[in-house]
Amino acid sequence: MASTEEFDAVPSIAELRKKLTADQPRIGSGWPVVDEVTKGIPIGRTTAVRGPQHLRLQVLARMAAWAAGDGYPTLIASRAVTREEMWLAVGAGGLGLPPRALLDSHAHDAWIDDRLRVLDLQVFGGHDAHEDVAVELLRRAPRVVIVDDYSNSEHYWNEALDPVERRLDLNVIPRRLGCALVLGGSSMDTFSDWLERAALTVRIVPESDGTRTRVSGYEGTSKTSRTVLLRDGYLEQPRLDLPLIRRAGVTNIWEARTPQNISSFALTLGADVLDVEALRQADGDDDSPFE
């Protein structure tokens, strides 16, 4: 006898693909070069950022400043630097400058202070940073969670981000938290499981003379690279006439300082304004995010 029970409709592969990919928003990183090679940082997925510690921290701090400046609740943490050093990095990151820039000049102090006070931003540093993050995540899940030096302290961060299983599932945790999860690690790391399972990998590789830096984005089987002139760590500000990956109708809090102001300040520190060459890698390039 045939059953009259009605079965739930089975979704098509196209519907599943759209649900798991197209519906996931992306946010700008605050550095146009990274946005070019990644199309933005995905929310609900994991991004791995690899590079030398000083440059990687600057990029991650810039990302935190930019996300919080766009109104996203944001958390950034590292066990490798102090909380004070992390705050300094975020303050400088709002202007695209390295943290040491704020130690050498008072030119932007009041302006930066005004913005840091109103950002929805949690900053943690030092050996107990993972414990502070665990407490914060139990209170509220931010929209953007950034952890630097993850590869050197995996077990600490795994427990903080997933206190139940204590094993970080890079696919499940960002979806459960509803956040963009960004993990920083050394460019010298060998192949590891957490890198393989990250949805998006960004590599930042300075050349030996220190003037050019190669930024690459890897997602699935696709890869995009750019080479930029980057001396003394000045990261290019997004131009106001370029489309940015952001929420509609939101003006980033850092945009009130014009690129000309920031460029002038950077030049007084001996930095060169960033010049983007936009050099695509040849199709036959076998570069890997894990090498």
PDB file of C-alpha atoms in Angstrom:
ATOM      1  CA  MET A   1       0.000   0.000   0.000  1.00  0.00           C
ATOM      2  CA  ALA A   2       1.452   3.332  -1.015  1.00  0.00           C
ATOM      3  CA  SER A   3       2.059   5.780   1.772  1.00  0.00           C
ATOM      4  CA  THR A   4       0.292   9.117   1.590  1.00  0.00           C
ATOM      5  CA  GLU A   5       2.922  10.698   3.847  1.00  0.00           C
ATOM      6  CA  GLU A   6       4.372  13.856   2.330  1.00  0.00           C
ATOM      7  CA  PHE A   7       8.150  14.040   2.189  1.00  0.00           C
ATOM      8  CA  ASP A   8      10.151  17.235   2.565  1.00  0.00           C
ATOM      9  CA  ALA A   9      11.376  18.612  -0.720  1.00  0.00           C
ATOM     10  CA  VAL A  10      14.990  17.702  -1.478  1.00  0.00           C
ATOM     11  CA  PRO A  11      17.045  20.798  -2.282  1.00  0.00           C
ATOM     12  CA  SER A  12      18.896  20.891  -5.565  1.00  0.00           C
ATOM     13  CA  ILE A  13      22.679  21.118  -5.726  1.00  0.00           C
ATOM     14  CA  ALA A  14      22.341  24.616  -7.155  1.00  0.00           C
ATOM     15  CA  GLU A  15      20.236  25.659  -4.152  1.00  0.00           C
ATOM     16  CA  LEU A  16      22.763  24.181  -1.747  1.00  0.00           C
ATOM     17  CA  ARG A  17      25.645  25.878  -3.540  1.00  0.00           C
ATOM     18  CA  LYS A  18      23.885  29.251  -3.360  1.00  0.00           C
ATOM     19  CA  LYS A  19      23.072  28.779   0.321  1.00  0.00           C
ATOM     20  CA  LEU A  20      26.645  27.911   1.286  1.00  0.00           C
ATOM     21  CA  THR A  21      28.466  30.419  -0.888  1.00  0.00           C
ATOM     22  CA  ALA A  22      26.486  33.259  -2.410  1.00  0.00           C
ATOM     23  CA  ASP A  23      24.602  34.066   0.791  1.00  0.00           C
ATOM     24  CA  GLN A  24      27.809  34.657   2.750  1.00  0.00           C
ATOM     25  CA  PRO A  25      28.728  38.347   2.854  1.00  0.00           C
ATOM     26  CA  ARG A  26      32.292  39.650   2.695  1.00  0.00           C
ATOM     27  CA  ILE A  27      33.869  42.642   4.350  1.00  0.00           C
ATOM     28  CA  GLY A  28      36.724  44.874   3.279  1.00  0.00           C
ATOM     29  CA  SER A  29      40.152  44.359   4.842  1.00  0.00           C
ATOM     30  CA  GLY A  30      41.049  48.059   4.802  1.00  0.00           C
ATOM     31  CA  TRP A  31      43.974  47.417   2.439  1.00  0.00           C
ATOM     32  CA  PRO A  32      42.920  47.544  -1.236  1.00  0.00           C
ATOM     33  CA  VAL A  33      45.619  45.053  -2.280  1.00  0.00           C
ATOM     34  CA  VAL A  34      44.162  42.348  -0.025  1.00  0.00           C
ATOM     35  CA  ASP A  35      40.640  43.130  -1.228  1.00  0.00           C
ATOM     36  CA  GLU A  36      41.810  42.793  -4.833  1.00  0.00           C
ATOM     37  CA  VAL A  37      43.211  39.303  -4.363  1.00  0.00           C
ATOM     38  CA  THR A  38      40.469  38.002  -2.043  1.00  0.00           C
ATOM     39  CA  LYS A  39      37.291  39.890  -3.051  1.00  0.00           C
ATOM     40  CA  GLY A  40      36.895  40.545   0.672  1.00  0.00           C
ATOM     41  CA  ILE A  41      37.070  38.535   3.883  1.00  0.00           C
ATOM     42  CA  PRO A  42      34.143  36.053   4.126  1.00  0.00           C
ATOM     43  CA  ILE A  43      31.813  36.053   7.120  1.00  0.00           C
ATOM     44  CA  GLY A  44      30.918  32.574   8.370  1.00  0.00           C
ATOM     45  CA  ARG A  45      34.213  31.140   7.122  1.00  0.00           C
ATOM     46  CA  THR A  46      37.882  31.037   8.138  1.00  0.00           C
ATOM     47  CA  THR A  47      40.680  33.077   6.595  1.00  0.00           C
ATOM     48  CA  ALA A  48      44.351  32.259   7.215  1.00  0.00           C
ATOM     49  CA  VAL A  49      46.846  35.121   6.923  1.00  0.00           C
ATOM     50  CA  ARG A  50      50.516  34.138   6.582  1.00  0.00           C
ATOM     51  CA  GLY A  51      53.497  36.460   6.668  1.00  0.00           C
ATOM     52  CA  PRO A  52      56.339  37.855   8.784  1.00  0.00           C
ATOM     53  CA  GLN A  53      55.082  38.748  12.250  1.00  0.00           C
ATOM     54  CA  HIS A  54      55.648  42.512  12.044  1.00  0.00           C
ATOM     55  CA  LEU A  55      53.879  42.884   8.702  1.00  0.00           C
ATOM     56  CA  ARG A  56      51.208  40.304   9.437  1.00  0.00           C
ATOM     57  CA  LEU A  57      50.258  42.047  12.688  1.00  0.00           C
ATOM     58  CA  GLN A  58      50.031  45.378  10.897  1.00  0.00           C
ATOM     59  CA  VAL A  59      47.699  43.915   8.267  1.00  0.00           C
ATOM     60  CA  LEU A  60      45.521  42.193  10.890  1.00  0.00           C
ATOM     61  CA  ALA A  61      45.394  45.353  13.023  1.00  0.00           C
ATOM     62  CA  ARG A  62      44.414  47.322   9.921  1.00  0.00           C
ATOM     63  CA  MET A  63      41.690  44.756   9.267  1.00  0.00           C
ATOM     64  CA  ALA A  64      40.380  45.076  12.840  1.00  0.00           C
ATOM     65  CA  ALA A  65      40.394  48.872  12.717  1.00  0.00           C
ATOM     66  CA  TRP A  66      38.627  48.914   9.355  1.00  0.00           C
ATOM     67  CA  ALA A  67      35.956  46.359  10.329  1.00  0.00           C
ATOM     68  CA  ALA A  68      35.213  48.134  13.603  1.00  0.00           C
ATOM     69  CA  GLY A  69      35.243  51.456  11.744  1.00  0.00           C
ATOM     70  CA  ASP A  70      32.500  50.087   9.514  1.00  0.00           C
ATOM     71  CA  GLY A  71      30.415  49.311  12.611  1.00  0.00           C
ATOM     72  CA  TYR A  72      31.081  45.580  12.908  1.00  0.00           C
ATOM     73  CA  PRO A  73      31.592  44.302  16.482  1.00  0.00           C
ATOM     74  CA  THR A  74      35.226  43.181  16.306  1.00  0.00           C
ATOM     75  CA  LEU A  75      37.714  41.275  18.475  1.00  0.00           C
ATOM     76  CA  ILE A  76      41.467  41.031  17.900  1.00  0.00           C
ATOM     77  CA  ALA A  77      43.900  39.109  20.101  1.00  0.00           C
ATOM     78  CA  SER A  78      47.423  37.727  20.234  1.00  0.00           C
ATOM     79  CA  ARG A  79      49.510  35.915  22.828  1.00  0.00           C
ATOM     80  CA  ALA A  80      52.682  37.164  21.097  1.00  0.00           C
ATOM     81  CA  VAL A  81      52.278  40.872  21.936  1.00  0.00           C
ATOM     82  CA  THR A  82      50.936  42.804  24.909  1.00  0.00           C
ATOM     83  CA  ARG A  83      47.493  44.389  25.017  1.00  0.00           C
ATOM     84  CA  GLU A  84      49.121  47.819  24.861  1.00  0.00           C
ATOM     85  CA  GLU A  85      51.108  46.857  21.767  1.00  0.00           C
ATOM     86  CA  MET A  86      47.945  45.532  20.149  1.00  0.00           C
ATOM     87  CA  TRP A  87      46.022  48.756  20.843  1.00  0.00           C
ATOM     88  CA  LEU A  88      48.894  50.744  19.366  1.00  0.00           C
ATOM     89  CA  ALA A  89      48.847  48.531  16.263  1.00  0.00           C
ATOM     90  CA  VAL A  90      45.088  49.024  15.817  1.00  0.00           C
ATOM     91  CA  GLY A  91      45.374  52.794  16.265  1.00  0.00           C
ATOM     92  CA  ALA A  92      48.125  52.979  13.662  1.00  0.00           C
ATOM     93  CA  GLY A  93      46.259  50.484  11.485  1.00  0.00           C
ATOM     94  CA  GLY A  94      43.367  52.880  11.159  1.00  0.00           C
ATOM     95  CA  LEU A  95      45.733  55.107   9.161  1.00  0.00           C
ATOM     96  CA  GLY A  96      47.557  52.249   7.425  1.00  0.00           C
ATOM     97  CA  LEU A  97      50.758  52.924   9.371  1.00  0.00           C
ATOM     98  CA  PRO A  98      53.030  50.560  11.313  1.00  0.00           C
ATOM     99  CA  PRO A  99      52.709  50.760  15.136  1.00  0.00           C
ATOM    100  CA  ARG A 100      56.131  52.385  15.547  1.00  0.00           C
ATOM    101  CA  ALA A 101      54.822  55.415  13.646  1.00  0.00           C
ATOM    102  CA  LEU A 102      52.737  56.432  16.661  1.00  0.00           C
ATOM    103  CA  LEU A 103      55.804  56.226  18.871  1.00  0.00           C
ATOM    104  CA  ASP A 104      57.635  58.758  16.699  1.00  0.00           C
ATOM    105  CA  SER A 105      54.989  61.460  16.316  1.00  0.00           C
ATOM    106  CA  HIS A 106      52.058  63.070  18.155  1.00  0.00           C
ATOM    107  CA  ALA A 107      50.472  64.448  14.982  1.00  0.00           C
ATOM    108  CA  HIS A 108      47.369  62.236  15.008  1.00  0.00           C
ATOM    109  CA  ASP A 109      46.952  61.442  18.718  1.00  0.00           C
ATOM    110  CA  ALA A 110      43.709  63.297  19.438  1.00  0.00           C
ATOM    111  CA  TRP A 111      42.076  62.256  16.179  1.00  0.00           C
ATOM    112  CA  ILE A 112      42.887  58.555  16.706  1.00  0.00           C
ATOM    113  CA  ASP A 113      41.860  58.670  20.382  1.00  0.00           C
ATOM    114  CA  ASP A 114      38.415  59.990  19.453  1.00  0.00           C
ATOM    115  CA  ARG A 115      37.850  57.037  17.141  1.00  0.00           C
ATOM    116  CA  LEU A 116      39.216  54.291  19.351  1.00  0.00           C
ATOM    117  CA  ARG A 117      36.823  55.384  22.116  1.00  0.00           C
ATOM    118  CA  VAL A 118      33.698  54.807  20.018  1.00  0.00           C
ATOM    119  CA  LEU A 119      34.641  51.608  18.177  1.00  0.00           C
ATOM    120  CA  ASP A 120      32.885  48.358  19.091  1.00  0.00           C
ATOM    121  CA  LEU A 121      36.270  46.679  19.488  1.00  0.00           C
ATOM    122  CA  GLN A 122      37.752  44.242  22.004  1.00  0.00           C
ATOM    123  CA  VAL A 123      41.561  44.017  22.166  1.00  0.00           C
ATOM    124  CA  PHE A 124      43.473  41.331  24.081  1.00  0.00           C
ATOM    125  CA  GLY A 125      47.187  40.572  24.313  1.00  0.00           C
ATOM    126  CA  GLY A 126      49.742  38.670  26.353  1.00  0.00           C
ATOM    127  CA  HIS A 127      49.951  35.113  27.669  1.00  0.00           C
ATOM    128  CA  ASP A 128      46.394  35.167  29.050  1.00  0.00           C
ATOM    129  CA  ALA A 129      44.792  36.584  25.903  1.00  0.00           C
ATOM    130  CA  HIS A 130      43.172  33.255  25.019  1.00  0.00           C
ATOM    131  CA  GLU A 131      41.418  33.157  28.414  1.00  0.00           C
ATOM    132  CA  ASP A 132      40.095  36.684  27.947  1.00  0.00           C
ATOM    133  CA  VAL A 133      38.816  35.757  24.496  1.00  0.00           C
ATOM    134  CA  ALA A 134      37.029  32.678  25.847  1.00  0.00           C
ATOM    135  CA  VAL A 135      35.214  34.810  28.433  1.00  0.00           C
ATOM    136  CA  GLU A 136      34.278  37.423  25.833  1.00  0.00           C
ATOM    137  CA  LEU A 137      32.902  34.856  23.386  1.00  0.00           C
ATOM    138  CA  LEU A 138      30.667  33.414  26.099  1.00  0.00           C
ATOM    139  CA  ARG A 139      29.300  36.922  26.681  1.00  0.00           C
ATOM    140  CA  ARG A 140      28.858  37.883  23.043  1.00  0.00           C
ATOM    141  CA  ALA A 141      30.060  36.659  19.661  1.00  0.00           C
ATOM    142  CA  PRO A 142      31.597  39.519  17.608  1.00  0.00           C
ATOM    143  CA  ARG A 143      31.053  39.753  13.870  1.00  0.00           C
ATOM    144  CA  VAL A 144      34.816  39.680  13.216  1.00  0.00           C
ATOM    145  CA  VAL A 145      37.272  37.594  15.282  1.00  0.00           C
ATOM    146  CA  ILE A 146      40.992  37.989  14.535  1.00  0.00           C
ATOM    147  CA  VAL A 147      43.679  35.884  16.246  1.00  0.00           C
ATOM    148  CA  ASP A 148      47.344  36.503  15.496  1.00  0.00           C
ATOM    149  CA  ASP A 149      50.160  34.002  16.047  1.00  0.00           C
ATOM    150  CA  TYR A 150      47.606  31.180  16.004  1.00  0.00           C
ATOM    151  CA  SER A 151      50.023  28.623  14.588  1.00  0.00           C
ATOM    152  CA  ASN A 152      52.356  28.914  17.596  1.00  0.00           C
ATOM    153  CA  SER A 153      49.573  28.494  20.160  1.00  0.00           C
ATOM    154  CA  GLU A 154      46.974  26.308  18.500  1.00  0.00           C
ATOM    155  CA  HIS A 155      45.951  24.378  21.601  1.00  0.00           C
ATOM    156  CA  TYR A 156      45.348  27.563  23.610  1.00  0.00           C
ATOM    157  CA  TRP A 157      43.202  29.124  20.923  1.00  0.00           C
ATOM    158  CA  ASN A 158      41.338  25.912  20.099  1.00  0.00           C
ATOM    159  CA  GLU A 159      40.124  25.709  23.681  1.00  0.00           C
ATOM    160  CA  ALA A 160      39.227  29.402  23.746  1.00  0.00           C
ATOM    161  CA  LEU A 161      37.275  29.324  20.481  1.00  0.00           C
ATOM    162  CA  ASP A 162      35.643  25.950  21.108  1.00  0.00           C
ATOM    163  CA  PRO A 163      35.600  25.230  24.866  1.00  0.00           C
ATOM    164  CA  VAL A 164      33.458  22.106  24.419  1.00  0.00           C
ATOM    165  CA  GLU A 165      35.390  20.076  21.848  1.00  0.00           C
ATOM    166  CA  ARG A 166      38.700  21.920  22.346  1.00  0.00           C
ATOM    167  CA  ARG A 167      39.493  21.121  18.741  1.00  0.00           C
ATOM    168  CA  LEU A 168      38.923  23.960  16.332  1.00  0.00           C
ATOM    169  CA  ASP A 169      36.832  22.973  13.328  1.00  0.00           C
ATOM    170  CA  LEU A 170      37.534  25.797  10.896  1.00  0.00           C
ATOM    171  CA  ASN A 171      34.351  25.104   8.971  1.00  0.00           C
ATOM    172  CA  VAL A 172      31.950  24.841  11.924  1.00  0.00           C
ATOM    173  CA  ILE A 173      33.148  27.438  14.448  1.00  0.00           C
ATOM    174  CA  PRO A 174      32.839  30.591  12.289  1.00  0.00           C
ATOM    175  CA  ARG A 175      29.371  29.497  11.191  1.00  0.00           C
ATOM    176  CA  ARG A 176      28.322  28.791  14.764  1.00  0.00           C
ATOM    177  CA  LEU A 177      29.627  32.167  15.910  1.00  0.00           C
ATOM    178  CA  GLY A 178      28.342  33.887  12.785  1.00  0.00           C
ATOM    179  CA  CYS A 179      31.659  35.676  12.345  1.00  0.00           C
ATOM    180  CA  ALA A 180      34.552  36.147   9.997  1.00  0.00           C
ATOM    181  CA  LEU A 181      37.335  34.150  11.688  1.00  0.00           C
ATOM    182  CA  VAL A 182      40.836  35.333  10.720  1.00  0.00           C
ATOM    183  CA  LEU A 183      43.885  33.399  11.954  1.00  0.00           C
ATOM    184  CA  GLY A 184      47.455  34.679  11.569  1.00  0.00           C
ATOM    185  CA  GLY A 185      50.535  32.501  11.267  1.00  0.00           C
ATOM    186  CA  SER A 186      54.151  32.641  10.192  1.00  0.00           C
ATOM    187  CA  SER A 187      55.113  32.563   6.531  1.00  0.00           C
ATOM    188  CA  MET A 188      57.679  29.916   7.518  1.00  0.00           C
ATOM    189  CA  ASP A 189      55.064  27.435   8.723  1.00  0.00           C
ATOM    190  CA  THR A 190      55.112  24.118   6.943  1.00  0.00           C
ATOM    191  CA  PHE A 191      51.932  22.501   5.659  1.00  0.00           C
ATOM    192  CA  SER A 192      49.438  22.046   8.478  1.00  0.00           C
ATOM    193  CA  ASP A 193      45.879  20.854   8.828  1.00  0.00           C
ATOM    194  CA  TRP A 194      44.476  24.235   9.903  1.00  0.00           C
ATOM    195  CA  LEU A 195      45.846  25.893   6.763  1.00  0.00           C
ATOM    196  CA  GLU A 196      44.421  23.224   4.502  1.00  0.00           C
ATOM    197  CA  ARG A 197      40.947  23.613   5.982  1.00  0.00           C
ATOM    198  CA  ALA A 198      40.850  27.411   5.875  1.00  0.00           C
ATOM    199  CA  ALA A 199      38.370  28.645   3.279  1.00  0.00           C
ATOM    200  CA  LEU A 200      40.678  31.482   2.220  1.00  0.00           C
ATOM    201  CA  THR A 201      44.438  31.913   2.582  1.00  0.00           C
ATOM    202  CA  VAL A 202      46.315  35.207   2.243  1.00  0.00           C
ATOM    203  CA  ARG A 203      50.118  35.163   1.886  1.00  0.00           C
ATOM    204  CA  ILE A 204      52.233  38.265   2.435  1.00  0.00           C
ATOM    205  CA  VAL A 205      55.829  37.754   1.246  1.00  0.00           C
ATOM    206  CA  PRO A 206      58.317  40.658   1.271  1.00  0.00           C
ATOM    207  CA  GLU A 207      61.208  40.436  -1.173  1.00  0.00           C
ATOM    208  CA  SER A 208      64.757  40.362   0.150  1.00  0.00           C
ATOM    209  CA  ASP A 209      65.465  44.063  -0.461  1.00  0.00           C
ATOM    210  CA  GLY A 210      62.428  45.086   1.591  1.00  0.00           C
ATOM    211  CA  THR A 211      60.876  47.370  -1.027  1.00  0.00           C
ATOM    212  CA  ARG A 212      58.434  45.024  -2.762  1.00  0.00           C
ATOM    213  CA  THR A 213      55.856  42.800  -1.143  1.00  0.00           C
ATOM    214  CA  ARG A 214      53.865  40.066  -2.824  1.00  0.00           C
ATOM    215  CA  VAL A 215      50.275  39.578  -1.625  1.00  0.00           C
ATOM    216  CA  SER A 216      48.456  36.441  -2.770  1.00  0.00           C
ATOM    217  CA  GLY A 217      44.957  35.114  -2.202  1.00  0.00           C
ATOM    218  CA  TYR A 218      44.057  31.408  -2.466  1.00  0.00           C
ATOM    219  CA  GLU A 219      40.499  30.115  -2.368  1.00  0.00           C
ATOM    220  CA  GLY A 220      39.764  26.619  -3.571  1.00  0.00           C
ATOM    221  CA  THR A 221      41.565  26.165  -6.873  1.00  0.00           C
ATOM    222  CA  SER A 222      41.722  29.889  -7.664  1.00  0.00           C
ATOM    223  CA  LYS A 223      44.619  32.197  -6.843  1.00  0.00           C
ATOM    224  CA  THR A 224      45.377  35.849  -7.449  1.00  0.00           C
ATOM    225  CA  SER A 225      48.577  37.755  -6.696  1.00  0.00           C
ATOM    226  CA  ARG A 226      49.731  41.361  -6.662  1.00  0.00           C
ATOM    227  CA  THR A 227      53.166  42.846  -6.127  1.00  0.00           C
ATOM    228  CA  VAL A 228      53.351  46.241  -4.446  1.00  0.00           C
ATOM    229  CA  LEU A 229      56.059  48.706  -3.521  1.00  0.00           C
ATOM    230  CA  LEU A 230      55.996  48.742   0.261  1.00  0.00           C
ATOM    231  CA  ARG A 231      58.800  50.529   2.066  1.00  0.00           C
ATOM    232  CA  ASP A 232      58.669  51.227   5.792  1.00  0.00           C
ATOM    233  CA  GLY A 233      55.266  49.635   6.140  1.00  0.00           C
ATOM    234  CA  TYR A 234      52.834  52.262   4.843  1.00  0.00           C
ATOM    235  CA  LEU A 235      49.671  50.483   3.673  1.00  0.00           C
ATOM    236  CA  GLU A 236      47.681  52.234   0.985  1.00  0.00           C
ATOM    237  CA  GLN A 237      44.380  53.773   2.070  1.00  0.00           C
ATOM    238  CA  PRO A 238      41.250  52.881   0.068  1.00  0.00           C
ATOM    239  CA  ARG A 239      40.415  55.759  -2.262  1.00  0.00           C
ATOM    240  CA  LEU A 240      37.019  57.303  -1.692  1.00  0.00           C
ATOM    241  CA  ASP A 241      36.118  57.019  -5.381  1.00  0.00           C
ATOM    242  CA  LEU A 242      36.628  53.237  -5.453  1.00  0.00           C
ATOM    243  CA  PRO A 243      33.895  50.750  -4.552  1.00  0.00           C
ATOM    244  CA  LEU A 244      34.548  49.109  -1.196  1.00  0.00           C
ATOM    245  CA  ILE A 245      33.156  45.897   0.253  1.00  0.00           C
ATOM    246  CA  ARG A 246      30.991  47.211   3.041  1.00  0.00           C
ATOM    247  CA  ARG A 247      27.485  47.569   4.316  1.00  0.00           C
ATOM    248  CA  ALA A 248      25.278  49.873   2.318  1.00  0.00           C
ATOM    249  CA  GLY A 249      25.045  53.394   3.650  1.00  0.00           C
ATOM    250  CA  VAL A 250      27.978  53.094   6.074  1.00  0.00           C
ATOM    251  CA  THR A 251      30.869  55.543   6.030  1.00  0.00           C
ATOM    252  CA  ASN A 252      33.985  54.145   7.669  1.00  0.00           C
ATOM    253  CA  ILE A 253      35.017  56.106  10.728  1.00  0.00           C
ATOM    254  CA  TRP A 254      38.629  56.302   9.496  1.00  0.00           C
ATOM    255  CA  GLU A 255      37.750  58.043   6.242  1.00  0.00           C
ATOM    256  CA  ALA A 256      37.561  61.520   7.769  1.00  0.00           C
ATOM    257  CA  ARG A 257      41.356  61.689   7.605  1.00  0.00           C
ATOM    258  CA  THR A 258      42.226  62.270   3.977  1.00  0.00           C
ATOM    259  CA  PRO A 259      44.814  60.098   2.220  1.00  0.00           C
ATOM    260  CA  GLN A 260      46.835  63.280   1.658  1.00  0.00           C
ATOM    261  CA  ASN A 261      47.078  63.879   5.419  1.00  0.00           C
ATOM    262  CA  ILE A 262      48.194  60.312   6.005  1.00  0.00           C
ATOM    263  CA  SER A 263      50.661  60.324   3.124  1.00  0.00           C
ATOM    264  CA  SER A 264      52.238  63.523   4.413  1.00  0.00           C
ATOM    265  CA  PHE A 265      52.540  62.035   7.888  1.00  0.00           C
ATOM    266  CA  ALA A 266      54.070  58.844   6.486  1.00  0.00           C
ATOM    267  CA  LEU A 267      56.612  60.809   4.491  1.00  0.00           C
ATOM    268  CA  THR A 268      57.805  62.605   7.621  1.00  0.00           C
ATOM    269  CA  LEU A 269      58.624  59.177   9.038  1.00  0.00           C
ATOM    270  CA  GLY A 270      60.685  58.259   5.989  1.00  0.00           C
ATOM    271  CA  ALA A 271      58.046  56.046   4.416  1.00  0.00           C
ATOM    272  CA  ASP A 272      57.166  55.897   0.735  1.00  0.00           C
ATOM    273  CA  VAL A 273      53.560  56.095  -0.383  1.00  0.00           C
ATOM    274  CA  LEU A 274      52.419  52.736  -1.685  1.00  0.00           C
ATOM    275  CA  ASP A 275      52.498  52.277  -5.454  1.00  0.00           C
ATOM    276  CA  VAL A 276      50.412  49.365  -6.708  1.00  0.00           C
ATOM    277  CA  GLU A 277      51.858  47.605  -9.726  1.00  0.00           C
ATOM    278  CA  ALA A 278      49.004  45.115 -10.072  1.00  0.00           C
ATOM    279  CA  LEU A 279      51.186  42.397 -11.541  1.00  0.00           C
ATOM    280  CA  ARG A 280      49.233  39.212 -12.082  1.00  0.00           C
ATOM    281  CA  GLN A 281      51.106  35.945 -11.763  1.00  0.00           C
ATOM    282  CA  ALA A 282      51.373  33.855 -14.892  1.00  0.00           C
ATOM    283  CA  ASP A 283      48.787  31.116 -15.216  1.00  0.00           C
ATOM    284  CA  GLY A 284      51.514  28.489 -14.979  1.00  0.00           C
ATOM    285  CA  ASP A 285      52.744  29.703 -11.580  1.00  0.00           C
ATOM    286  CA  ASP A 286      52.739  26.777  -9.155  1.00  0.00           C
ATOM    287  CA  ASP A 287      53.007  28.935  -6.019  1.00  0.00           C
ATOM    288  CA  SER A 288      51.191  27.429  -3.055  1.00  0.00           C
ATOM    289  CA  PRO A 289      49.817  28.963   0.139  1.00  0.00           C
ATOM    290  CA  PHE A 290      51.490  26.145   2.062  1.00  0.00           C
ATOM    291  CA  GLU A 291      55.057  26.535   0.774  1.00  0.00           C
TER     292      GLU A 291
END
